[in-house]
Short mmCIF file of N, CA and C in Angstrom, two decimals:
data_model
loop_
_atom_site.label_atom_id
_atom_site.label_comp_id
_atom_site.label_asym_id
_atom_site.label_seq_id
_atom_site.Cartn_x
_atom_site.Cartn_y
_atom_site.Cartn_z
N MET A 1 0.84 -1.18 0.00
CA MET A 1 0.00 0.00 0.00
C MET A 1 0.89 1.25 0.00
N THR A 2 0.53 2.20 -0.80
CA THR A 2 1.31 3.43 -0.86
C THR A 2 0.66 4.50 0.02
N ASP A 3 1.48 5.38 0.52
CA ASP A 3 0.97 6.49 1.32
C ASP A 3 0.27 7.48 0.40
N SER A 4 -0.90 7.97 0.83
CA SER A 4 -1.62 8.93 -0.01
C SER A 4 -1.53 10.32 0.61
N GLU A 5 -1.43 11.30 -0.26
CA GLU A 5 -1.31 12.69 0.16
C GLU A 5 -2.52 13.48 -0.28
N LEU A 6 -3.04 14.29 0.62
CA LEU A 6 -4.03 15.29 0.28
C LEU A 6 -3.27 16.59 0.14
N ILE A 7 -3.19 17.09 -1.07
CA ILE A 7 -2.46 18.34 -1.32
C ILE A 7 -3.47 19.44 -1.57
N VAL A 8 -3.43 20.46 -0.72
CA VAL A 8 -4.32 21.61 -0.82
C VAL A 8 -3.45 22.79 -1.22
N ASP A 9 -3.58 23.23 -2.47
CA ASP A 9 -2.74 24.30 -3.01
C ASP A 9 -3.52 25.60 -2.99
N LEU A 10 -3.18 26.47 -2.06
CA LEU A 10 -3.85 27.75 -1.91
C LEU A 10 -3.03 28.90 -2.49
N ARG A 11 -1.96 28.56 -3.21
CA ARG A 11 -1.16 29.62 -3.84
C ARG A 11 -2.03 30.38 -4.83
N GLY A 12 -1.84 31.68 -4.84
CA GLY A 12 -2.64 32.53 -5.71
C GLY A 12 -3.86 33.09 -5.01
N GLN A 13 -4.21 32.54 -3.86
CA GLN A 13 -5.32 33.07 -3.08
C GLN A 13 -4.77 33.98 -1.99
N LEU A 14 -5.34 35.15 -1.87
CA LEU A 14 -4.90 36.07 -0.82
C LEU A 14 -5.61 35.68 0.47
N ILE A 15 -4.83 35.28 1.44
CA ILE A 15 -5.35 34.87 2.74
C ILE A 15 -4.85 35.87 3.76
N GLU A 16 -5.74 36.75 4.19
CA GLU A 16 -5.37 37.82 5.11
C GLU A 16 -5.62 37.46 6.57
N THR A 17 -6.61 36.60 6.82
CA THR A 17 -7.02 36.30 8.19
C THR A 17 -7.21 34.79 8.36
N LEU A 18 -7.37 34.37 9.60
CA LEU A 18 -7.68 32.96 9.85
C LEU A 18 -9.02 32.60 9.23
N ASP A 19 -9.99 33.52 9.25
CA ASP A 19 -11.27 33.24 8.59
C ASP A 19 -11.08 32.96 7.11
N ASP A 20 -10.19 33.72 6.46
CA ASP A 20 -9.88 33.46 5.05
C ASP A 20 -9.28 32.06 4.89
N PHE A 21 -8.43 31.67 5.82
CA PHE A 21 -7.83 30.34 5.76
C PHE A 21 -8.90 29.27 5.91
N TRP A 22 -9.81 29.42 6.89
CA TRP A 22 -10.88 28.43 7.07
C TRP A 22 -11.73 28.34 5.82
N ASP A 23 -12.06 29.50 5.23
CA ASP A 23 -12.85 29.51 3.99
C ASP A 23 -12.12 28.75 2.89
N ALA A 24 -10.81 28.94 2.79
CA ALA A 24 -10.03 28.34 1.71
C ALA A 24 -9.86 26.83 1.87
N VAL A 25 -9.72 26.34 3.10
CA VAL A 25 -9.50 24.90 3.30
C VAL A 25 -10.78 24.10 3.49
N SER A 26 -11.88 24.77 3.75
CA SER A 26 -13.13 24.06 4.07
C SER A 26 -13.53 23.04 3.01
N GLU A 27 -13.62 23.48 1.77
CA GLU A 27 -14.07 22.57 0.71
C GLU A 27 -13.04 21.49 0.38
N PRO A 28 -11.78 21.86 0.07
CA PRO A 28 -10.83 20.80 -0.31
C PRO A 28 -10.52 19.82 0.82
N CYS A 29 -10.68 20.25 2.07
CA CYS A 29 -10.43 19.36 3.20
C CYS A 29 -11.69 18.67 3.69
N GLY A 30 -12.83 18.99 3.09
CA GLY A 30 -14.08 18.35 3.47
C GLY A 30 -14.49 18.65 4.90
N LEU A 31 -14.27 19.89 5.34
CA LEU A 31 -14.65 20.24 6.71
C LEU A 31 -16.16 20.32 6.83
N PRO A 32 -16.74 19.73 7.86
CA PRO A 32 -18.19 19.79 8.02
C PRO A 32 -18.65 21.19 8.40
N GLU A 33 -19.94 21.47 8.17
CA GLU A 33 -20.48 22.80 8.50
C GLU A 33 -20.27 23.15 9.96
N TRP A 34 -20.28 22.16 10.83
CA TRP A 34 -20.16 22.41 12.26
C TRP A 34 -18.71 22.56 12.72
N PHE A 35 -17.75 22.53 11.77
CA PHE A 35 -16.34 22.71 12.12
C PHE A 35 -16.17 24.02 12.88
N GLY A 36 -15.39 23.99 13.96
CA GLY A 36 -15.25 25.11 14.88
C GLY A 36 -14.55 26.35 14.37
N ARG A 37 -13.85 26.28 13.24
CA ARG A 37 -13.15 27.43 12.67
C ARG A 37 -12.24 28.11 13.70
N ASN A 38 -11.47 27.29 14.41
CA ASN A 38 -10.48 27.83 15.34
C ASN A 38 -9.30 26.87 15.36
N LEU A 39 -8.22 27.30 15.98
CA LEU A 39 -6.97 26.53 15.95
C LEU A 39 -7.08 25.20 16.68
N ASP A 40 -7.84 25.16 17.76
CA ASP A 40 -8.01 23.89 18.48
C ASP A 40 -8.77 22.88 17.61
N ALA A 41 -9.82 23.35 16.95
CA ALA A 41 -10.59 22.46 16.07
C ALA A 41 -9.74 21.98 14.90
N TRP A 42 -8.91 22.87 14.34
CA TRP A 42 -8.03 22.48 13.24
C TRP A 42 -7.01 21.44 13.70
N SER A 43 -6.42 21.68 14.86
CA SER A 43 -5.45 20.74 15.40
C SER A 43 -6.09 19.36 15.60
N ASP A 44 -7.29 19.34 16.16
CA ASP A 44 -8.01 18.07 16.33
C ASP A 44 -8.25 17.40 14.99
N THR A 45 -8.61 18.19 14.00
CA THR A 45 -8.94 17.66 12.67
C THR A 45 -7.74 17.01 12.02
N ILE A 46 -6.57 17.65 12.10
CA ILE A 46 -5.42 17.12 11.38
C ILE A 46 -4.58 16.16 12.21
N ASP A 47 -4.63 16.27 13.52
CA ASP A 47 -3.83 15.38 14.36
C ASP A 47 -4.61 14.17 14.85
N THR A 48 -5.73 14.41 15.46
CA THR A 48 -6.52 13.34 16.05
C THR A 48 -7.35 12.62 15.00
N ARG A 49 -7.75 13.39 13.98
CA ARG A 49 -8.60 12.88 12.90
C ARG A 49 -10.00 12.57 13.44
N GLY A 50 -10.88 12.04 12.58
CA GLY A 50 -12.23 11.72 12.99
C GLY A 50 -13.23 12.84 12.75
N ILE A 51 -12.80 13.94 12.13
CA ILE A 51 -13.70 15.07 11.88
C ILE A 51 -13.98 15.21 10.38
N SER A 52 -12.97 15.04 9.57
CA SER A 52 -13.11 15.17 8.12
C SER A 52 -12.82 13.83 7.45
N GLU A 53 -13.81 13.29 6.75
CA GLU A 53 -13.60 12.03 6.03
C GLU A 53 -12.54 12.21 4.93
N VAL A 54 -12.47 13.40 4.35
CA VAL A 54 -11.49 13.67 3.29
C VAL A 54 -10.08 13.59 3.85
N ILE A 55 -9.82 14.30 4.93
CA ILE A 55 -8.49 14.27 5.54
C ILE A 55 -8.19 12.86 6.06
N ASP A 56 -9.18 12.25 6.70
CA ASP A 56 -8.98 10.92 7.28
C ASP A 56 -8.64 9.86 6.24
N SER A 57 -9.06 10.07 5.00
CA SER A 57 -8.81 9.07 3.96
C SER A 57 -7.42 9.19 3.34
N HIS A 58 -6.61 10.12 3.84
CA HIS A 58 -5.24 10.30 3.36
C HIS A 58 -4.25 10.15 4.51
N ASP A 59 -3.06 9.68 4.18
CA ASP A 59 -2.02 9.53 5.20
C ASP A 59 -1.35 10.86 5.54
N PHE A 60 -1.30 11.75 4.56
CA PHE A 60 -0.60 13.03 4.74
C PHE A 60 -1.47 14.17 4.24
N LEU A 61 -1.36 15.32 4.91
CA LEU A 61 -1.99 16.56 4.47
C LEU A 61 -0.89 17.58 4.24
N ILE A 62 -0.88 18.15 3.04
CA ILE A 62 0.11 19.18 2.71
C ILE A 62 -0.65 20.39 2.19
N VAL A 63 -0.47 21.53 2.85
CA VAL A 63 -1.14 22.77 2.47
C VAL A 63 -0.07 23.75 1.98
N HIS A 64 -0.24 24.24 0.74
CA HIS A 64 0.69 25.21 0.14
C HIS A 64 0.04 26.59 0.17
N VAL A 65 0.78 27.59 0.63
CA VAL A 65 0.31 28.97 0.65
C VAL A 65 1.42 29.90 0.16
N ASP A 66 1.02 31.10 -0.26
CA ASP A 66 1.99 32.13 -0.63
C ASP A 66 2.45 32.87 0.62
N GLN A 67 3.66 33.37 0.56
CA GLN A 67 4.21 34.16 1.66
C GLN A 67 3.75 35.61 1.51
N ARG A 68 2.49 35.82 1.81
CA ARG A 68 1.89 37.16 1.81
C ARG A 68 0.64 37.11 2.67
N GLY A 69 0.05 38.27 2.94
CA GLY A 69 -1.13 38.30 3.79
C GLY A 69 -0.84 37.70 5.15
N LEU A 70 -1.65 36.76 5.56
CA LEU A 70 -1.49 36.10 6.85
C LEU A 70 -0.11 35.48 7.00
N PHE A 71 0.45 34.99 5.90
CA PHE A 71 1.74 34.29 5.94
C PHE A 71 2.91 35.17 5.48
N GLY A 72 2.69 36.47 5.41
CA GLY A 72 3.70 37.37 4.87
C GLY A 72 4.72 37.90 5.84
N GLY A 73 4.53 37.69 7.10
CA GLY A 73 5.48 38.21 8.07
C GLY A 73 5.49 37.33 9.30
N HIS A 74 5.73 37.96 10.40
CA HIS A 74 5.82 37.20 11.65
C HIS A 74 4.58 37.48 12.49
N ARG A 75 3.41 37.30 11.88
CA ARG A 75 2.16 37.51 12.60
C ARG A 75 1.92 36.35 13.55
N GLN A 76 1.51 36.68 14.75
CA GLN A 76 1.33 35.66 15.78
C GLN A 76 0.33 34.58 15.33
N GLU A 77 -0.78 34.99 14.73
CA GLU A 77 -1.78 33.98 14.35
C GLU A 77 -1.26 33.03 13.29
N SER A 78 -0.39 33.51 12.39
CA SER A 78 0.16 32.59 11.38
C SER A 78 1.18 31.65 12.02
N ASN A 79 1.93 32.15 13.00
CA ASN A 79 2.88 31.29 13.70
C ASN A 79 2.16 30.20 14.49
N VAL A 80 1.06 30.56 15.14
CA VAL A 80 0.30 29.58 15.91
C VAL A 80 -0.35 28.57 14.96
N LEU A 81 -0.89 29.05 13.85
CA LEU A 81 -1.47 28.14 12.85
C LEU A 81 -0.39 27.18 12.35
N ALA A 82 0.76 27.71 12.01
CA ALA A 82 1.86 26.86 11.51
C ALA A 82 2.26 25.81 12.54
N SER A 83 2.17 26.15 13.81
CA SER A 83 2.57 25.20 14.86
C SER A 83 1.59 24.04 15.00
N THR A 84 0.38 24.16 14.44
CA THR A 84 -0.57 23.05 14.50
C THR A 84 -0.19 21.93 13.53
N PHE A 85 0.63 22.26 12.54
CA PHE A 85 1.12 21.25 11.60
C PHE A 85 2.35 20.59 12.21
N ASP A 86 2.40 19.27 12.21
CA ASP A 86 3.51 18.58 12.86
C ASP A 86 4.76 18.49 12.00
N GLY A 87 4.67 18.86 10.72
CA GLY A 87 5.84 18.84 9.85
C GLY A 87 6.12 17.48 9.25
N GLU A 88 5.39 16.47 9.66
CA GLU A 88 5.57 15.13 9.12
C GLU A 88 4.28 14.67 8.44
N GLN A 89 3.29 14.30 9.24
CA GLN A 89 2.03 13.86 8.68
C GLN A 89 1.24 15.04 8.11
N ASN A 90 1.39 16.19 8.71
CA ASN A 90 0.69 17.40 8.29
C ASN A 90 1.72 18.51 8.09
N ARG A 91 1.75 19.07 6.87
CA ARG A 91 2.76 20.09 6.58
C ARG A 91 2.13 21.34 5.98
N LEU A 92 2.63 22.47 6.42
CA LEU A 92 2.31 23.77 5.82
C LEU A 92 3.54 24.23 5.08
N VAL A 93 3.40 24.47 3.78
CA VAL A 93 4.52 24.90 2.95
C VAL A 93 4.24 26.33 2.51
N VAL A 94 5.08 27.26 2.95
CA VAL A 94 4.94 28.67 2.61
C VAL A 94 5.93 28.98 1.49
N HIS A 95 5.39 29.44 0.36
CA HIS A 95 6.22 29.70 -0.82
C HIS A 95 6.50 31.19 -0.95
N GLU A 96 7.76 31.52 -1.15
CA GLU A 96 8.14 32.90 -1.43
C GLU A 96 7.60 33.30 -2.78
N LEU A 97 7.15 34.54 -2.88
CA LEU A 97 6.67 35.06 -4.15
C LEU A 97 7.86 35.45 -5.02
N ALA A 98 7.76 35.17 -6.28
CA ALA A 98 8.86 35.47 -7.21
C ALA A 98 8.92 36.93 -7.52
#
């Protein structure tokens, strides 16, 4: 059996706030309507699993974003969001703009 990856590519989308991030990942990650839209709920979703059938059906989650907006500097909320990804099973990849 091969490991499967769920790749969510948000490059090209301007994500200014955590609400923008939740809006952007909701559909491709199959988040239910009752998803809490907060960092604790996200951490539970990607680490503990059992909330999103889409995420649960993959071994790895990789989210790509541009280094701008929420991810453009050293904003506390982006640092806390990034810390919810373990870097192994769940990865946030921030791409520098050319």
